[in-house]
XYZ file of C-alpha atoms in Angstrom:
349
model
C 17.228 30.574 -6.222
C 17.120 27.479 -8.112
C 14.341 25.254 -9.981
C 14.737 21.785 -10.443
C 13.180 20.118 -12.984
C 13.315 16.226 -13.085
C 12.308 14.723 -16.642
C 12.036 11.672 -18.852
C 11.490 11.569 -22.469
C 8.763 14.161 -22.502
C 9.722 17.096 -24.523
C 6.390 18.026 -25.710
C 5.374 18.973 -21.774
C 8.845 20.086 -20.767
C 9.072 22.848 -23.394
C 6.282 24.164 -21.742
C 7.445 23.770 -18.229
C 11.007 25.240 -18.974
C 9.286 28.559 -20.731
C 7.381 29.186 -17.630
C 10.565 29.291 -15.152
C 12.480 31.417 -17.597
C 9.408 33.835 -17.519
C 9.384 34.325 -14.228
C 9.408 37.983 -13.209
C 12.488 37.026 -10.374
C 15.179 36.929 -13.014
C 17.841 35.658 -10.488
C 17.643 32.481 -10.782
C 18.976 28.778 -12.290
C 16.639 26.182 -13.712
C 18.443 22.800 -13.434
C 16.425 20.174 -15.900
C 17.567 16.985 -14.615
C 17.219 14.686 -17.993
C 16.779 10.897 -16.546
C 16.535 10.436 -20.344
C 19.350 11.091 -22.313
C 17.435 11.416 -25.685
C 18.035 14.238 -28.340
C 14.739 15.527 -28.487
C 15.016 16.847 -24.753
C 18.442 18.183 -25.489
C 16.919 19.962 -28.123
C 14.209 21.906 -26.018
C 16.830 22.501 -23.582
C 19.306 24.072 -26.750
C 16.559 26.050 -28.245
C 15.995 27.835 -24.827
C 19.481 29.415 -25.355
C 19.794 30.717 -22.043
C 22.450 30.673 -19.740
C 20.549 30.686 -16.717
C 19.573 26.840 -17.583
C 21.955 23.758 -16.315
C 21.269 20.683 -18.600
C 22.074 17.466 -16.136
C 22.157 14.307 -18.325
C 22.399 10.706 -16.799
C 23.915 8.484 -18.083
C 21.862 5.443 -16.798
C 17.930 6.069 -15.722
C 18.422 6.732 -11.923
C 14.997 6.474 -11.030
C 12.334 9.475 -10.272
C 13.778 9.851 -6.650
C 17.077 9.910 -7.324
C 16.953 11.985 -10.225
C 15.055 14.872 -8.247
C 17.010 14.780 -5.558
C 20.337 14.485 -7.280
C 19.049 17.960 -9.125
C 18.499 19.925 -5.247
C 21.991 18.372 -4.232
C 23.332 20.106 -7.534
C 21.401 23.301 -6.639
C 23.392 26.720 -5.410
C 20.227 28.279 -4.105
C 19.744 29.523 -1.000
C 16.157 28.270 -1.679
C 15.099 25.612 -4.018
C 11.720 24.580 -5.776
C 10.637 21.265 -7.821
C 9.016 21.647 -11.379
C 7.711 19.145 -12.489
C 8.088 18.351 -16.484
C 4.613 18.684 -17.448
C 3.626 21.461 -15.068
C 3.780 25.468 -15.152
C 4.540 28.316 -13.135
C 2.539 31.330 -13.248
C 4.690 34.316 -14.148
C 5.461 36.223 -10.462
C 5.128 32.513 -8.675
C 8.853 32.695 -7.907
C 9.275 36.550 -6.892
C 6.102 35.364 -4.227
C 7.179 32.819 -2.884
C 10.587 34.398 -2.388
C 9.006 37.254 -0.644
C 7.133 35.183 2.045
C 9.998 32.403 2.512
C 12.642 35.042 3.191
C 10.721 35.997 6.679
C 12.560 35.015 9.872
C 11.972 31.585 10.778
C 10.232 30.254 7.631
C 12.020 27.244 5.949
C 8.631 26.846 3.314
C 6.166 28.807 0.909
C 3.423 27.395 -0.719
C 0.482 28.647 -2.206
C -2.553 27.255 -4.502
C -2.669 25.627 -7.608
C -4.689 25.364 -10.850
C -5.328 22.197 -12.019
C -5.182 21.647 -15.987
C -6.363 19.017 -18.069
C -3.302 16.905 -21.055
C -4.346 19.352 -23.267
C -3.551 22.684 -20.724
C -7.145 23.464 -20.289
C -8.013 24.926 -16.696
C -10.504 22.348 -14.502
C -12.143 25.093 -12.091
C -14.264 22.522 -10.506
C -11.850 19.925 -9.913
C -9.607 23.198 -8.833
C -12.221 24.128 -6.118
C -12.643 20.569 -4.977
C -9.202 20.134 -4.300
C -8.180 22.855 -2.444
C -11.418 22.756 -0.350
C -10.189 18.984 0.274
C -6.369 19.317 0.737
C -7.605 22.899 3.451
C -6.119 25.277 1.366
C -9.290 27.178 0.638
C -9.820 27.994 3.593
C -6.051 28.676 5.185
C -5.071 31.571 6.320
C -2.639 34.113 4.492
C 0.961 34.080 6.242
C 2.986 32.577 8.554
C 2.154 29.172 10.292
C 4.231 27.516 12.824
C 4.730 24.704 13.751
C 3.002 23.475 9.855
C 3.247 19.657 11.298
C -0.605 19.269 10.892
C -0.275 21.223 7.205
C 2.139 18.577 6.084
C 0.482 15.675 7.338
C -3.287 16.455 5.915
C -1.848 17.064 2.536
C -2.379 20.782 2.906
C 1.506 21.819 1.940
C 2.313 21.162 -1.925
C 5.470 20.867 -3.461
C 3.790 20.861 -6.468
C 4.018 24.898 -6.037
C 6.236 25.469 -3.007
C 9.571 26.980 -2.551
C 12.111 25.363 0.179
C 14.817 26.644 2.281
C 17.869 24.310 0.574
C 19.553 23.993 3.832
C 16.312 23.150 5.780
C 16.550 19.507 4.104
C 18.744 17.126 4.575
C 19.448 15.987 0.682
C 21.648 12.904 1.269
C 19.035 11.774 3.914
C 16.115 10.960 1.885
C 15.068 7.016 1.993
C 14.008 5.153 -1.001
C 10.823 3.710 0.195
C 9.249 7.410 0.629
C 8.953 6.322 -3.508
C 6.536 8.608 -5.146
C 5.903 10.621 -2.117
C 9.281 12.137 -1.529
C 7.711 15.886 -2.015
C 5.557 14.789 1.775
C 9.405 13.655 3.062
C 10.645 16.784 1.821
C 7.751 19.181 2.945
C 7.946 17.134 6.763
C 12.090 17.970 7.106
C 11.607 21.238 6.483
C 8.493 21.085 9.450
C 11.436 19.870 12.106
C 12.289 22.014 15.296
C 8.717 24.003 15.441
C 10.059 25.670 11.895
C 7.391 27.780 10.162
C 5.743 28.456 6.960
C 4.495 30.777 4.664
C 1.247 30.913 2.893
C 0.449 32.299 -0.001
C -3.240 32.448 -0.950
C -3.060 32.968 -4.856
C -2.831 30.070 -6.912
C 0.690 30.224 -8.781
C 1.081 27.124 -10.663
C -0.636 25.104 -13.102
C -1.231 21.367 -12.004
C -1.542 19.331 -15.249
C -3.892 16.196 -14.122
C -3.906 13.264 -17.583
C -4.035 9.112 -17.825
C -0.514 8.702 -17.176
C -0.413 10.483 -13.314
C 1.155 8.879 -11.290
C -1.999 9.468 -8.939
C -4.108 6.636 -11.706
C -1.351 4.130 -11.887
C 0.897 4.078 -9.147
C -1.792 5.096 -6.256
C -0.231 2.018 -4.123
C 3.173 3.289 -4.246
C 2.430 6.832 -3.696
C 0.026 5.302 -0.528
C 2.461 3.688 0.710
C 5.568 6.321 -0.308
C 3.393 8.581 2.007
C 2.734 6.495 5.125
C 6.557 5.766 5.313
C 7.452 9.751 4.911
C 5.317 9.759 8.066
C 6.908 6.559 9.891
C 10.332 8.106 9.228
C 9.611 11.476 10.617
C 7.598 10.105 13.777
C 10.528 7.883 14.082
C 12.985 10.906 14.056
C 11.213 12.819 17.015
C 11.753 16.164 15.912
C 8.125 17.716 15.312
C 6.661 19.527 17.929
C 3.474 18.696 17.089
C 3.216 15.060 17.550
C -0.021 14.637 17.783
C -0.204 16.019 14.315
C 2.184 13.420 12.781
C 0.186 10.336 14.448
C -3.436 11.503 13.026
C -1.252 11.843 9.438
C 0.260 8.647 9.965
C -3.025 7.004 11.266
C -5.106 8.640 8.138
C -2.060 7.488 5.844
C -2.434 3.858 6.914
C -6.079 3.471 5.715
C -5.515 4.065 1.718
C -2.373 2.065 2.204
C -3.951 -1.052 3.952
C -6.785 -1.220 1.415
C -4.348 -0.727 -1.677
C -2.187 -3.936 -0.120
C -5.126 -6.035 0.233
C -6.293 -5.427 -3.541
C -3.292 -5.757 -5.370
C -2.883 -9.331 -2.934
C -0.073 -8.325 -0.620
C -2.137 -9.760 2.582
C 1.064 -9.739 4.565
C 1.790 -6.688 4.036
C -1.288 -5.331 4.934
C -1.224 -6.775 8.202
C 1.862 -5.432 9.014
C 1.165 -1.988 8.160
C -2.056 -2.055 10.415
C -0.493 -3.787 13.438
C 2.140 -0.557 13.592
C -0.792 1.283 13.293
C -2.324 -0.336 16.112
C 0.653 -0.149 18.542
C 0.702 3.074 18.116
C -3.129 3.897 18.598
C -5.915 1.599 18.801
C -8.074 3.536 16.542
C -11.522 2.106 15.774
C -11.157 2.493 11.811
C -8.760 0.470 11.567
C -10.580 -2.637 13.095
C -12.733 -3.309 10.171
C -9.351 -3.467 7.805
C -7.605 -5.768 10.056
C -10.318 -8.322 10.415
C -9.768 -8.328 6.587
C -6.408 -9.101 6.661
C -6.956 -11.828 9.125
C -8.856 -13.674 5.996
C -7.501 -16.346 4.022
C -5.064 -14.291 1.484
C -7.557 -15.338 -1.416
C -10.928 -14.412 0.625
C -9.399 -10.965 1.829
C -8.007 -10.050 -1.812
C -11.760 -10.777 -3.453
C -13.758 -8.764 -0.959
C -11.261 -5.986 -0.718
C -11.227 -5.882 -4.473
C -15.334 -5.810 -4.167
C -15.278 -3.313 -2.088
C -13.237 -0.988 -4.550
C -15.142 -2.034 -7.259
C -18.275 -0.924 -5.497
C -16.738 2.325 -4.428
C -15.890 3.100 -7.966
C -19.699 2.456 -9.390
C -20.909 4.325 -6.108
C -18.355 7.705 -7.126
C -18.773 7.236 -11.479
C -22.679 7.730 -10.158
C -22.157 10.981 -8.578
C -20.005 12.871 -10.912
C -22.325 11.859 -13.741
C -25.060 13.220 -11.747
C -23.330 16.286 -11.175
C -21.495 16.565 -14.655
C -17.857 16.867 -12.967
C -14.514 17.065 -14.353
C -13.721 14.402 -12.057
C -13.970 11.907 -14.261
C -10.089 12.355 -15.503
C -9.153 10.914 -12.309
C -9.916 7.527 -10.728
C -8.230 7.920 -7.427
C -6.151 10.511 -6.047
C -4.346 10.568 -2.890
C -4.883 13.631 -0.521
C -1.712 15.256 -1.326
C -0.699 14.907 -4.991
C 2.754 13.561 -5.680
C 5.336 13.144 -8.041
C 4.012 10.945 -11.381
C 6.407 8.716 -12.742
C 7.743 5.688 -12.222
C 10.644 6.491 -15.004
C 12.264 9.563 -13.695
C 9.503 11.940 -13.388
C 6.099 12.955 -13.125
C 4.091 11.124 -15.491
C 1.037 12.861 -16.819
C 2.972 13.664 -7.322
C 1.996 16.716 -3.582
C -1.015 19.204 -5.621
């Protein structure tokens, strides 16, 4: 069993993250913290652990968040493999679970809930609830599922606290445009050929949600990072649930589209709604394509309106109701990795 845990220059969240793998109850194990870094103060949290069990991988250049994860799985001796992020935690028996359901026949992935936490570590029950009743984890069935197509492509399967057959992945494979959303690439390989997977319904991870997430300031990468995972399995042919993958790659186009058209990438846009189109003609995606038929500067203003109005419309409710939500802005459906640097910064729960 091996944990990788991709990191940059955070040693104040990665102290934290590393103590929680060594703790885990399933002692047999390897924690691999893959340093994108280089700097001293990480190679002192990973010195003062002083234990053998942990594989310090130090770049020598910054490889990128991508690379640097998957680098760390390629690394891994494993039979099955899980990604930690820097700044997150893993509840004490997470690992000896997960084990447990991922070692029945025909399961290549385990995944259970997780807790979101607040910078300073503080549990966010509401925000907790909200998300899993969003991402249809709430209400999932213990145990096996197969094929888990339709989990992966709602958002429902998490890397965030998942454990992965090693061999169920091809590691050399994964593209560079699935960006920020390479746990959803990972999570859809190990879907291929009708596999199965196991769920867990305990939450056994801590989910640490603060300003520098990846999901408040690289939403348009990870939107985009996640309609490609899609493209590129579709493209491959080997889910048995098809229809599954088009409604994911249909709902992934719509938070893509509208990102394009506000940061001014009309073009774009247009071309990620026209594959849409070819491949069904759904009616929600009219409205956005009439958009992107504007001039460039008319299109950009009105879809920038639009947000804008969205955002007063959503600050409204959660004052009303007194929500944690406020720590997040947007939020895809599946949370991602959350750094642009080399790891997580402040990506899916």
């Amino acid at each position: 069993m091996s944990i990788v845990v991709p990191t940059f220059r955070r040693p104040h969240f990665l102290r934290g993250a590393l103590a929680s793998a060594l703790a885990q109850s399933e002692r047999d194990l390897e924690v691999l913290v893959c340093d994108n870094g280089g700097d001293a103060e990480t190679a002192a949290v990973v010195a003062g652990a002083a234990d053998s069990r942990v594989v310090h991988v130090v770049r020598p250049r910054n490889l990128g968040m991508v690379r640097n994860a998957v680098d760390g799985f390629l690394r891994a001796r494993g039979e099955f493999v899980m990604k930690l992020d820097d700044d997150d935690r893993l509840h004490a028996d997470a690992v000896k679970r997960l084990l447990t359901a991922a070692r029945h026949p025909g399961v290549t992935l385990a995944f259970a809930p997780i807790d979101l936490v607040d910078d300073a570590g503080r549990q966010l029950p509401e925000r907790t609830r909200a998300n899993e009743l969003h991402s249809g984890r709430a209400t999932l069935a213990e145990g096996v599922h197969r094929p888990f197509d339709r989990l992966v492509a709602r958002g429902t399967v998490a890397l965030a606290c998942a454990l992965v057959r090693r061999d169920a992945v091809d590691w050399t494979e994964v593209p560079d445009d699935v960006a920020t959303a390479y746990d959803r690439h990972i999570a859809l390989q190990a879907a291929r050929d009708g596999a199965a997977a196991w769920f867990v319904p305990t939450p056994l991870a801590d989910y640490r949600i603060h300003p520098g997430s990846d999901t408040a300031r690289h939403f348009t990468r990870q939107s985009l990072g996640s309609l490609r995972a899609m493209e590129h399995a579709w493209n491959a042919g080997r889910h048995v649930d098809r229809g599954a993958l088009l409604d994911g790659l249909q709902t992934s186009t719509v938070p893509a589209a509208r990102q394009l058209l506000r940061e001014g990438e009309v073009g774009a846009a247009r071309d990620v709604l026209w594959r849409a189109l070819r491949r069904r003609p759904d009616r929600e995606l009219w409205p956005l394509v009439a958009l992107s038929l504007l001039p460039d500067p008319l299109a950009v203003r009105v879809a920038r309106h639009r947000q804008e109005r969205a955002r007063r419309l959503e600050e409204g409710k959660r004052t009303r109701a007194g929500s944690d939500d406020a720590l997040v802005s947007a939020a895809p459906s599946s949370w991602g990795p959350r750094s642009s640097s080399g790891c997580r910064a402040g990506g899916s729960p």
